[in-house]
PDB file of C-alpha atoms and ligand atoms in Angstrom:
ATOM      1  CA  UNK E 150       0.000   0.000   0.000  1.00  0.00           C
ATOM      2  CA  UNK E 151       1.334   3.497  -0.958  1.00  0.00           C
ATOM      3  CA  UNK E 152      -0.133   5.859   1.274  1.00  0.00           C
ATOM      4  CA  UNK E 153      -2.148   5.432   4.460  1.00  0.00           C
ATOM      5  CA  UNK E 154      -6.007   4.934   4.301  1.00  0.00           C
ATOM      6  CA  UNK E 155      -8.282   6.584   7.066  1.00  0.00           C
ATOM      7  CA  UNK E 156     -11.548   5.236   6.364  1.00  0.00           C
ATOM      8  CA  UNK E 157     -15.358   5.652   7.664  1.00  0.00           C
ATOM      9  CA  UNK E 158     -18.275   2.927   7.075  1.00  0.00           C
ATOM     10  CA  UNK E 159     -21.933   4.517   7.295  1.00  0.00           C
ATOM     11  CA  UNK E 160     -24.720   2.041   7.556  1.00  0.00           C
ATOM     12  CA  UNK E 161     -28.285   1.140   8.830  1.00  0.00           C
ATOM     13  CA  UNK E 162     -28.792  -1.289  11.512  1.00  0.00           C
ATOM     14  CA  UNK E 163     -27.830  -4.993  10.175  1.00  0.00           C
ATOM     15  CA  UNK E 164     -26.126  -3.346   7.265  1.00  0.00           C
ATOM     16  CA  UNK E 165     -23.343  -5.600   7.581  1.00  0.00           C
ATOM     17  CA  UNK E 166     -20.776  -2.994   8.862  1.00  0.00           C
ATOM     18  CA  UNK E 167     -19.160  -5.401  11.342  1.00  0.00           C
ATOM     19  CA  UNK E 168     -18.509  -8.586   8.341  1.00  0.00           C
ATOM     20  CA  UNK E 169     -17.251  -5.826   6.325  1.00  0.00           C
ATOM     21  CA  UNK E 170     -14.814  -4.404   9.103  1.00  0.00           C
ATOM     22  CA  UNK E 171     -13.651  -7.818   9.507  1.00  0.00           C
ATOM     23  CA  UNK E 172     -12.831  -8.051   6.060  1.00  0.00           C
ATOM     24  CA  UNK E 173     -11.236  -5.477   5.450  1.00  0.00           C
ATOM     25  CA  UNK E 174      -9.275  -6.269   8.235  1.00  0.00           C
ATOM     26  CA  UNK E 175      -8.013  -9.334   6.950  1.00  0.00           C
ATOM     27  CA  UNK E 176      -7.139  -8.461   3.314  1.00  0.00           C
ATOM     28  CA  UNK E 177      -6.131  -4.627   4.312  1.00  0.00           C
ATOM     29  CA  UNK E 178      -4.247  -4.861   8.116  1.00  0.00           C
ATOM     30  CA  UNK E 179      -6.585  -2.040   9.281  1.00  0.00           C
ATOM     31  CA  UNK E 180      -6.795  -1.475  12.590  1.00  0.00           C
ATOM     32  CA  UNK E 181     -10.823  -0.623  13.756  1.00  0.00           C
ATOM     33  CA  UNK E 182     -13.136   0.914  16.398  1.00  0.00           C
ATOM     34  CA  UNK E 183     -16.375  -0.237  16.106  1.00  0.00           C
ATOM     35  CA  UNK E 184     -18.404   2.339  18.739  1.00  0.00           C
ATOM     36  CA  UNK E 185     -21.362  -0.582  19.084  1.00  0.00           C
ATOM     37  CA  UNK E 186     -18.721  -2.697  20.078  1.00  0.00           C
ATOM     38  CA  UNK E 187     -17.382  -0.478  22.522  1.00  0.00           C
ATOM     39  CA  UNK E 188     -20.357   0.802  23.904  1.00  0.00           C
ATOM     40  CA  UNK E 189     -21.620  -2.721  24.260  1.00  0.00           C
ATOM     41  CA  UNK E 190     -18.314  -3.923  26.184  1.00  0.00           C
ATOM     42  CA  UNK E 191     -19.542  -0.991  28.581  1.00  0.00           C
ATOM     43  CA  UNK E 192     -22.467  -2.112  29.224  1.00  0.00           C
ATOM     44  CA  UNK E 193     -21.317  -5.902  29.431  1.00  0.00           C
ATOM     45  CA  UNK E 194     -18.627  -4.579  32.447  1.00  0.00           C
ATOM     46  CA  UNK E 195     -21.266  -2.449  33.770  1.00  0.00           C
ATOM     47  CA  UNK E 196     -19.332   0.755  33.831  1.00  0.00           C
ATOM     48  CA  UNK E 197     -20.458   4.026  34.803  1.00  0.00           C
ATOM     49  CA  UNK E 198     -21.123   4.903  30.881  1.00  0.00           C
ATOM     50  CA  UNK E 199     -22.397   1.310  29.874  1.00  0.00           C
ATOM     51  CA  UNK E 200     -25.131   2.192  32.497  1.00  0.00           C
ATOM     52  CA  UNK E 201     -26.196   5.294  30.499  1.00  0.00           C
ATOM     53  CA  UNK E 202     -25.814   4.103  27.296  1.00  0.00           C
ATOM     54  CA  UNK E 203     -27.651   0.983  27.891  1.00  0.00           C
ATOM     55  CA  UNK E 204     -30.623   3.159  27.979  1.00  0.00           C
ATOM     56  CA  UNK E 205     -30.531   4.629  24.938  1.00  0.00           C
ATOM     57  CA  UNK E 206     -29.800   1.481  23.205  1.00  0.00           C
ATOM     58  CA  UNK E 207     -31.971  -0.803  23.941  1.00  0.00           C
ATOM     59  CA  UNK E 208     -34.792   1.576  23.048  1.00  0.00           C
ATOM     60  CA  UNK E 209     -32.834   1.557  19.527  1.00  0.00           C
ATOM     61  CA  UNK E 210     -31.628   5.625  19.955  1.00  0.00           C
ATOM     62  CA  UNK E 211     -28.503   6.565  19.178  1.00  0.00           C
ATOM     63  CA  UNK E 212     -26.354   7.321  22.533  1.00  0.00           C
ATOM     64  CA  UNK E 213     -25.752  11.219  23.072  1.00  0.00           C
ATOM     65  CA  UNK E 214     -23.055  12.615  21.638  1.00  0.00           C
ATOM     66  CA  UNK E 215     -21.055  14.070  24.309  1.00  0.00           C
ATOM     67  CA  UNK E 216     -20.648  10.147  25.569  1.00  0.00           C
ATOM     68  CA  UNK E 217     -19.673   8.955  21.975  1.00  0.00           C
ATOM     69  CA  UNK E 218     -17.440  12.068  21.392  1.00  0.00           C
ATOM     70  CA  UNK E 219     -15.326  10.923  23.910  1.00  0.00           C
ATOM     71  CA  UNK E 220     -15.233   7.775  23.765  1.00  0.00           C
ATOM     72  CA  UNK E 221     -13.950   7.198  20.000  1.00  0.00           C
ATOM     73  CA  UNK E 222     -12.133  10.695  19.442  1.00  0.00           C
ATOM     74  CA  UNK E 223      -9.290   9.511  22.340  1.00  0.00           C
ATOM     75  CA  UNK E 224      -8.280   6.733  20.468  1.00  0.00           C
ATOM     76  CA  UNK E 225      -7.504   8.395  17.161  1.00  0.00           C
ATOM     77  CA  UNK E 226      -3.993   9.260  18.130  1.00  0.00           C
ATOM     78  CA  UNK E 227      -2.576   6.178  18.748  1.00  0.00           C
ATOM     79  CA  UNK E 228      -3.923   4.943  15.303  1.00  0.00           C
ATOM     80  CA  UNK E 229      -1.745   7.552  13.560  1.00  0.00           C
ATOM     81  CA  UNK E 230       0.927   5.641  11.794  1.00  0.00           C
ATOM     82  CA  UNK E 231      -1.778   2.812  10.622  1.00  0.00           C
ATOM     83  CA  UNK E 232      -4.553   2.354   8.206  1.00  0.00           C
ATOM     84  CA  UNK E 233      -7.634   2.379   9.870  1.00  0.00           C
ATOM     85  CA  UNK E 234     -11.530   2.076   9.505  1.00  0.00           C
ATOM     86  CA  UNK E 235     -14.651   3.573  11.954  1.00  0.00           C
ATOM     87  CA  UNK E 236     -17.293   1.502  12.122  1.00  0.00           C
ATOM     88  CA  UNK E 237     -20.619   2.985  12.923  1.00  0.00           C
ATOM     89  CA  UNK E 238     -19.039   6.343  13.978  1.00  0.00           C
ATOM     90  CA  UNK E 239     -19.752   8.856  12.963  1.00  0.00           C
ATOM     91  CA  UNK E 240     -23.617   8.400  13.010  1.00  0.00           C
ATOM     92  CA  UNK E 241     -24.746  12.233  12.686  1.00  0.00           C
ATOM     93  CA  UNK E 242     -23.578  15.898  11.281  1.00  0.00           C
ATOM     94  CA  UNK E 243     -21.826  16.953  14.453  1.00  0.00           C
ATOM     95  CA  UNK E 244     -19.559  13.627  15.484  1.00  0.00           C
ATOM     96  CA  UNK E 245     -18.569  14.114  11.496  1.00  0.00           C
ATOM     97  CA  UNK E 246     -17.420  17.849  12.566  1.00  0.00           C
ATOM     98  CA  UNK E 247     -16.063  17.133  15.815  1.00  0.00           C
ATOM     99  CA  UNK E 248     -14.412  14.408  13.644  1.00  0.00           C
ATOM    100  CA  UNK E 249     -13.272  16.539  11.072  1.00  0.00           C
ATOM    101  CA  UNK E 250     -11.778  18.926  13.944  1.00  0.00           C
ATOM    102  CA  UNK E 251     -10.096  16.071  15.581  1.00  0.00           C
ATOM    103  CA  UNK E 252      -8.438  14.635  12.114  1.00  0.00           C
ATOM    104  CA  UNK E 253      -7.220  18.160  11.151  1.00  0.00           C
ATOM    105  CA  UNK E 254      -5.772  18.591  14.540  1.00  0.00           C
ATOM    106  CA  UNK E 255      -3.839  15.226  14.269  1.00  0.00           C
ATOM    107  CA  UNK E 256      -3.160  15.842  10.466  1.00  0.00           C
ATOM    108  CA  UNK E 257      -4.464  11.899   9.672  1.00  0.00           C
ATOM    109  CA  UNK E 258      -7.222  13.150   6.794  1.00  0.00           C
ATOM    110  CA  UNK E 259     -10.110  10.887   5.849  1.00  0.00           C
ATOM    111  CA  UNK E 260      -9.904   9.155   2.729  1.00  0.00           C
ATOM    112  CA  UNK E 261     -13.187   7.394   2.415  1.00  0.00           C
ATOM    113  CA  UNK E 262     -16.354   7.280   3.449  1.00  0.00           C
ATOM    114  CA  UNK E 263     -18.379   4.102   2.434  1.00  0.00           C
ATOM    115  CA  UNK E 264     -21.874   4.120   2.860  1.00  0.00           C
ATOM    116  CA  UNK E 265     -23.352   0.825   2.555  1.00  0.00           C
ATOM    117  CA  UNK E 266     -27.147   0.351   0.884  1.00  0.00           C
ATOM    118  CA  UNK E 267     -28.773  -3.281   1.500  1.00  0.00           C
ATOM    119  CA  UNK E 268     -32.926  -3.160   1.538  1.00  0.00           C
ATOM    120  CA  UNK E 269     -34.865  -2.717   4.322  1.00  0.00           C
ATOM    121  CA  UNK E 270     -36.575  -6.572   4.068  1.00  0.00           C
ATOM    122  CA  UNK E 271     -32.959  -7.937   4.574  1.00  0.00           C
ATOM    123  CA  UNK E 272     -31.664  -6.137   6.821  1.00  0.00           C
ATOM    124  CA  UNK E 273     -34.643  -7.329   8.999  1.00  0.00           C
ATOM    125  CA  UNK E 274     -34.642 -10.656   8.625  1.00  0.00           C
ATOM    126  CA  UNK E 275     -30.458 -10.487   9.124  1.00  0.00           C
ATOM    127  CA  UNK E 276     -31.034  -8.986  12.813  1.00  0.00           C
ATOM    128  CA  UNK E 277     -33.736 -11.497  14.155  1.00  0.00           C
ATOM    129  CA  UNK E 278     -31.330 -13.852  12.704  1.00  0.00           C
ATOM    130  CA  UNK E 279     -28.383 -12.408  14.341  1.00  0.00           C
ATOM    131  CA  UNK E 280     -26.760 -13.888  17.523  1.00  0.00           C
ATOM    132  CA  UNK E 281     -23.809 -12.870  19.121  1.00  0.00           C
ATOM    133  CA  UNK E 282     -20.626 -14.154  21.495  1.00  0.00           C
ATOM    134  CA  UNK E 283     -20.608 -10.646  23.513  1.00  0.00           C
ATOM    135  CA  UNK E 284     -17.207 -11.073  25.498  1.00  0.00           C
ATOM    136  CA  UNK E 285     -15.590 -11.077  21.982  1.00  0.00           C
ATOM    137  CA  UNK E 286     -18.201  -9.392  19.666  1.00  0.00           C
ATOM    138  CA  UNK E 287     -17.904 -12.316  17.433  1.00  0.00           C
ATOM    139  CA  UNK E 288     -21.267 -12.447  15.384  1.00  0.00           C
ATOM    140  CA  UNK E 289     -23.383 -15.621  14.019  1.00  0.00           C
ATOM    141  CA  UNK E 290     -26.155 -15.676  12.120  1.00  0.00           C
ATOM    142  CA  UNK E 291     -28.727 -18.664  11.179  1.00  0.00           C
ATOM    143  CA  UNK E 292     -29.005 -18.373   7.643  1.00  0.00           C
ATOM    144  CA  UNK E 293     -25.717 -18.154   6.068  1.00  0.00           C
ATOM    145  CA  UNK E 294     -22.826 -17.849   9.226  1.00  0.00           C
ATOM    146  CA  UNK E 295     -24.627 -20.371  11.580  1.00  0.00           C
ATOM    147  CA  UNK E 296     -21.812 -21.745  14.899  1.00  0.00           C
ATOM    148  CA  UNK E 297     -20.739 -24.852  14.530  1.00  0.00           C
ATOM    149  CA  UNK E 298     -22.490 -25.793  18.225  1.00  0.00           C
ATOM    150  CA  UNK E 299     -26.176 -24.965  17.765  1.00  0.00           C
ATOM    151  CA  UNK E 300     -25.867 -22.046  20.515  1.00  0.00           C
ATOM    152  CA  UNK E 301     -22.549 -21.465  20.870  1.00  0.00           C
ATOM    153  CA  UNK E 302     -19.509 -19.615  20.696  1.00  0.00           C
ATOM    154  CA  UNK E 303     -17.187 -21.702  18.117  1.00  0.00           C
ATOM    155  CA  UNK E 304     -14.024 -20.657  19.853  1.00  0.00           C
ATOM    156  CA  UNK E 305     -14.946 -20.463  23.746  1.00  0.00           C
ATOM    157  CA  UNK E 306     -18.026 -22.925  23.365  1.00  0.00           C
ATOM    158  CA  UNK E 307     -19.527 -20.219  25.649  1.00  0.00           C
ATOM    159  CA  UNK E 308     -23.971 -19.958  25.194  1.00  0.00           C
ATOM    160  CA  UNK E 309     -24.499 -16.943  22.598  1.00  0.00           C
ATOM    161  CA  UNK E 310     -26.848 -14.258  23.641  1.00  0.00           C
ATOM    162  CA  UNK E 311     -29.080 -11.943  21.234  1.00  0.00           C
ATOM    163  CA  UNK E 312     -28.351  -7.883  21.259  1.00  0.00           C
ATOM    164  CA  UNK E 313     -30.888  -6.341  23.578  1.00  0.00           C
ATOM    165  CA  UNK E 314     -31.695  -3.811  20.734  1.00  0.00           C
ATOM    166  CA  UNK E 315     -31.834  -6.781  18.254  1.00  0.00           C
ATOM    167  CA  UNK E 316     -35.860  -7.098  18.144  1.00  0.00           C
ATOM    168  CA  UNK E 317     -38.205  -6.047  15.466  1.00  0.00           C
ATOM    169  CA  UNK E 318     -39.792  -2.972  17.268  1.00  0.00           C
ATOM    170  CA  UNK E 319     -36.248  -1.604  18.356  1.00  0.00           C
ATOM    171  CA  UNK E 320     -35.165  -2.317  14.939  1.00  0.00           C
ATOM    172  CA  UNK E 321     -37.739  -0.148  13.538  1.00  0.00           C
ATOM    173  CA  UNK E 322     -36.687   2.802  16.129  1.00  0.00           C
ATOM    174  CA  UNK E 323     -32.946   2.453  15.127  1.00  0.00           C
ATOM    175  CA  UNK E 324     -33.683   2.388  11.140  1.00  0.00           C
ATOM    176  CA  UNK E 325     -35.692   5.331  11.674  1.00  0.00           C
ATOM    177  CA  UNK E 326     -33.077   6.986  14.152  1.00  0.00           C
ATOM    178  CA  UNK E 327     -30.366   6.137  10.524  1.00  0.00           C
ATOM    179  CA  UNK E 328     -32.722   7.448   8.144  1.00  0.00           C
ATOM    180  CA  UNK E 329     -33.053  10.963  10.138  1.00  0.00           C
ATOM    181  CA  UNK E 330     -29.417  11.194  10.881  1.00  0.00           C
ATOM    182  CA  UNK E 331     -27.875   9.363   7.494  1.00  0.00           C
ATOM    183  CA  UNK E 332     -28.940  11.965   4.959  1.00  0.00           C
ATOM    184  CA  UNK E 333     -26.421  15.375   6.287  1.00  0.00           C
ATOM    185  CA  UNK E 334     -23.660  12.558   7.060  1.00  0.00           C
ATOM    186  CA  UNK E 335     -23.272  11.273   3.540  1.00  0.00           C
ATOM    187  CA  UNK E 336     -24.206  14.933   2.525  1.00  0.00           C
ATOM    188  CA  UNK E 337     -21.552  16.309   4.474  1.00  0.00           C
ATOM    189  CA  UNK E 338     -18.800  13.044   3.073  1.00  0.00           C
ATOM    190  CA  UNK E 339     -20.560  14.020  -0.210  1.00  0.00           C
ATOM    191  CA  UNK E 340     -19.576  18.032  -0.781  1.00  0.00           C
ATOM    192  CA  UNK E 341     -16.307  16.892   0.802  1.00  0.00           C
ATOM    193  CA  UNK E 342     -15.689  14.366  -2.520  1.00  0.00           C
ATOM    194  CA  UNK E 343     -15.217  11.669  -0.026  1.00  0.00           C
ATOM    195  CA  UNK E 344     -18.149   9.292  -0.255  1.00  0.00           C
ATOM    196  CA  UNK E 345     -18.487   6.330  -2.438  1.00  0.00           C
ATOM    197  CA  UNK E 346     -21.839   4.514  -2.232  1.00  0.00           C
ATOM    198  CA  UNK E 347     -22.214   0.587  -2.413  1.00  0.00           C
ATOM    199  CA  UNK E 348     -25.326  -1.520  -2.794  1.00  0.00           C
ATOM    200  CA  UNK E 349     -26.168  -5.158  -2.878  1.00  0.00           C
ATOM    201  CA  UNK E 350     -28.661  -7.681  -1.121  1.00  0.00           C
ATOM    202  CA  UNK E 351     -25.610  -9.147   0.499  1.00  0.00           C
ATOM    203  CA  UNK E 352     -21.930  -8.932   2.173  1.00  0.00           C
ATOM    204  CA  UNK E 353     -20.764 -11.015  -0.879  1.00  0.00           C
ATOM    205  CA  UNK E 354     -22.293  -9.296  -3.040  1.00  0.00           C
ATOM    206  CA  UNK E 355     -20.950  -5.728  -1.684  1.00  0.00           C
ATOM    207  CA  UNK E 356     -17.360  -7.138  -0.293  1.00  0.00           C
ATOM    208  CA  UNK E 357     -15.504  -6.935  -3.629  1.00  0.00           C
ATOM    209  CA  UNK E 358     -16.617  -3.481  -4.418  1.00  0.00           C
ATOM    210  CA  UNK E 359     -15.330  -2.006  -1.238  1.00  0.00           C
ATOM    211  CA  UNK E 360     -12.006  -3.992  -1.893  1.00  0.00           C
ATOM    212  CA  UNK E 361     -11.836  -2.324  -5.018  1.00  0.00           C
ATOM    213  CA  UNK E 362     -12.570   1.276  -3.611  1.00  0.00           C
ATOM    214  CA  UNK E 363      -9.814   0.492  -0.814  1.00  0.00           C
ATOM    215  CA  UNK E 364      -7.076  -0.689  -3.371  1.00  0.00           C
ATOM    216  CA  UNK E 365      -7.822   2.509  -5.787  1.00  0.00           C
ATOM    217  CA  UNK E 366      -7.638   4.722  -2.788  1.00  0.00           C
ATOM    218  CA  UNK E 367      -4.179   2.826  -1.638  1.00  0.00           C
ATOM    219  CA  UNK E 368      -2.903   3.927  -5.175  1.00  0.00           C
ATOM    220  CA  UNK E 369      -3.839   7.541  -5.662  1.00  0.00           C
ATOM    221  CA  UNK E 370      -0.936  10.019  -5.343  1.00  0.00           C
TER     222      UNK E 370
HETATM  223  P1  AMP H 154     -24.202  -0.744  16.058  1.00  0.00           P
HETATM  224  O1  AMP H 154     -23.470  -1.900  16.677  1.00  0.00           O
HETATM  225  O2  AMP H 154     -23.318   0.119  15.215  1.00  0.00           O
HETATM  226  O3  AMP H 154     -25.467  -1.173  15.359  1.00  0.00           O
HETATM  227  O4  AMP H 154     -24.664   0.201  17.275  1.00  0.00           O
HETATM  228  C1  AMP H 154     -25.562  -0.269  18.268  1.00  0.00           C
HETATM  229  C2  AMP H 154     -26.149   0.890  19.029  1.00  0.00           C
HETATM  230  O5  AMP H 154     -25.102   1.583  19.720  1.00  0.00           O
HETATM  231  C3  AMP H 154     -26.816   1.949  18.174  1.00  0.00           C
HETATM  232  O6  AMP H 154     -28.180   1.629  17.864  1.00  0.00           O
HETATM  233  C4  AMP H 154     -26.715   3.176  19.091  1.00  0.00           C
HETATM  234  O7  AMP H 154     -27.687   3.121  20.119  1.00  0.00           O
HETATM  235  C5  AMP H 154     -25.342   2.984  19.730  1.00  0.00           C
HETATM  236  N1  AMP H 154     -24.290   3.648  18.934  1.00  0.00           N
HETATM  237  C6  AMP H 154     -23.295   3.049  18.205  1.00  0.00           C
HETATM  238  N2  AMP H 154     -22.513   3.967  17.606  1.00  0.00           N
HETATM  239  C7  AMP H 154     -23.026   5.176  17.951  1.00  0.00           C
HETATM  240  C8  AMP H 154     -22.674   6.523  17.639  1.00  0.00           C
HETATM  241  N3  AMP H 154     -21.637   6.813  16.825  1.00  0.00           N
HETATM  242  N4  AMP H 154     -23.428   7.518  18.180  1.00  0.00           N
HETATM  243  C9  AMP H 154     -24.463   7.261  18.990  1.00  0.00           C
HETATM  244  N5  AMP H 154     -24.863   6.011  19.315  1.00  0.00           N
HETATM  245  C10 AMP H 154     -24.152   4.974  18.812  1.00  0.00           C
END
């Protein structure tokens, strides 16, 4: 890779943002912060902000700002000399500017920002069918990435648990929460000439396009 590759992934709830983190992981060496991840490892330790996001999430509303802010923004630095991804942050016009402040300030600049597109009818059926190993954030699902135990984790054999905001009427709170707070994100990625939309009915299907976007933006310059 030529030059460093700082690198956002926008998405509704079931999108697919983690399996495509994970790939790119693999194929790219990124390194990632996933703020569902986080925030749900908060609220799996019970810490003082786990308590007050938990609230928020598991009526499917996104966690306030402030919380979020500082939770992701202090990592940034000591991603510097590395390629690296942000999965599910930003999620609204003002963590993109107090992003954008935060990247000038460190002089890493964004180079992408993929938003992903899958229809509404599949990203349903993908969260009921979703099931998760929480200690490690490792995610199953019954139709096409079932464990190898009925029920449990495939590397710690430990019982899998579903999301608490993994039901259909938090679903429909959290897709609604996206589509109200999606449109000025890719806007803002948009005037900025950063955004590159994908689409597809699944993380097969939309996988190879974002490798391709990656490896053209590892080339430019
Ligand atoms: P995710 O794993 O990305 O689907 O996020 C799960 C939940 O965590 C969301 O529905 C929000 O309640 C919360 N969350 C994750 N990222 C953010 C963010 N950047 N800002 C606010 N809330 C967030």
């Amino acid at each position: 890779m030529k030059r460093l590759i700082r690198c956002i992934l926008i998405g509704g709830p079931g999108a697919g943002k983690g399996t495509q983190t994970k790939r790119i992981q693999q194929d790219f060496n990124f390194a990632s912060i996933s703020s569902g991840d986080l925030l749900r490892a908060h609220m799996l330790n019970n810490t003082s902000l786990g308590q007050q996001a938990s609230s928020y999430i598991n009526k499917g509303r996104l966690v306030p700002d402030k919380l979020v802010l500082e939770l992701i923004l202090t990592q940034l630095n000591s991603l510097k000399d590395r390629n690296w991804l942000l999965d599910g942050f930003p999620r609204n016009a003002l963590q993109a500017s107090a992003l954008d402040t935060t990247l000038e300030k460190l002089k890493q600049p964004l180079s992408i920002a993929i938003e992903l597109q899958v229809p509404d009818e599949i990203i349903l059926q993908r969260v009921q069918d979703r099931w998760i190993h929480a200690p490690s954030g490792r995610t199953y699902n019954y139709s096409f990435n079932p464990p190898k135990v009925y029920g449990r984790d495939d590397v710690t054999g430990d019982l899998l648990t579903k999301r608490s905001d993994d039901n259909i009427e938090t679903f429909r709170e959290r897709l609604k929460d996206y589509r109200e707070n999606s449109r000025p994100l890719v806007e803002h990625y948009g005037k900025k000439g950063l955004l590159v939309t994908v689409r597809g009915n699944s993380s097969e299907e939309i996988y190879p396009k974002i490798y391709e976007t990656i490896s053209s933006a590892a080339e430019k310059y």
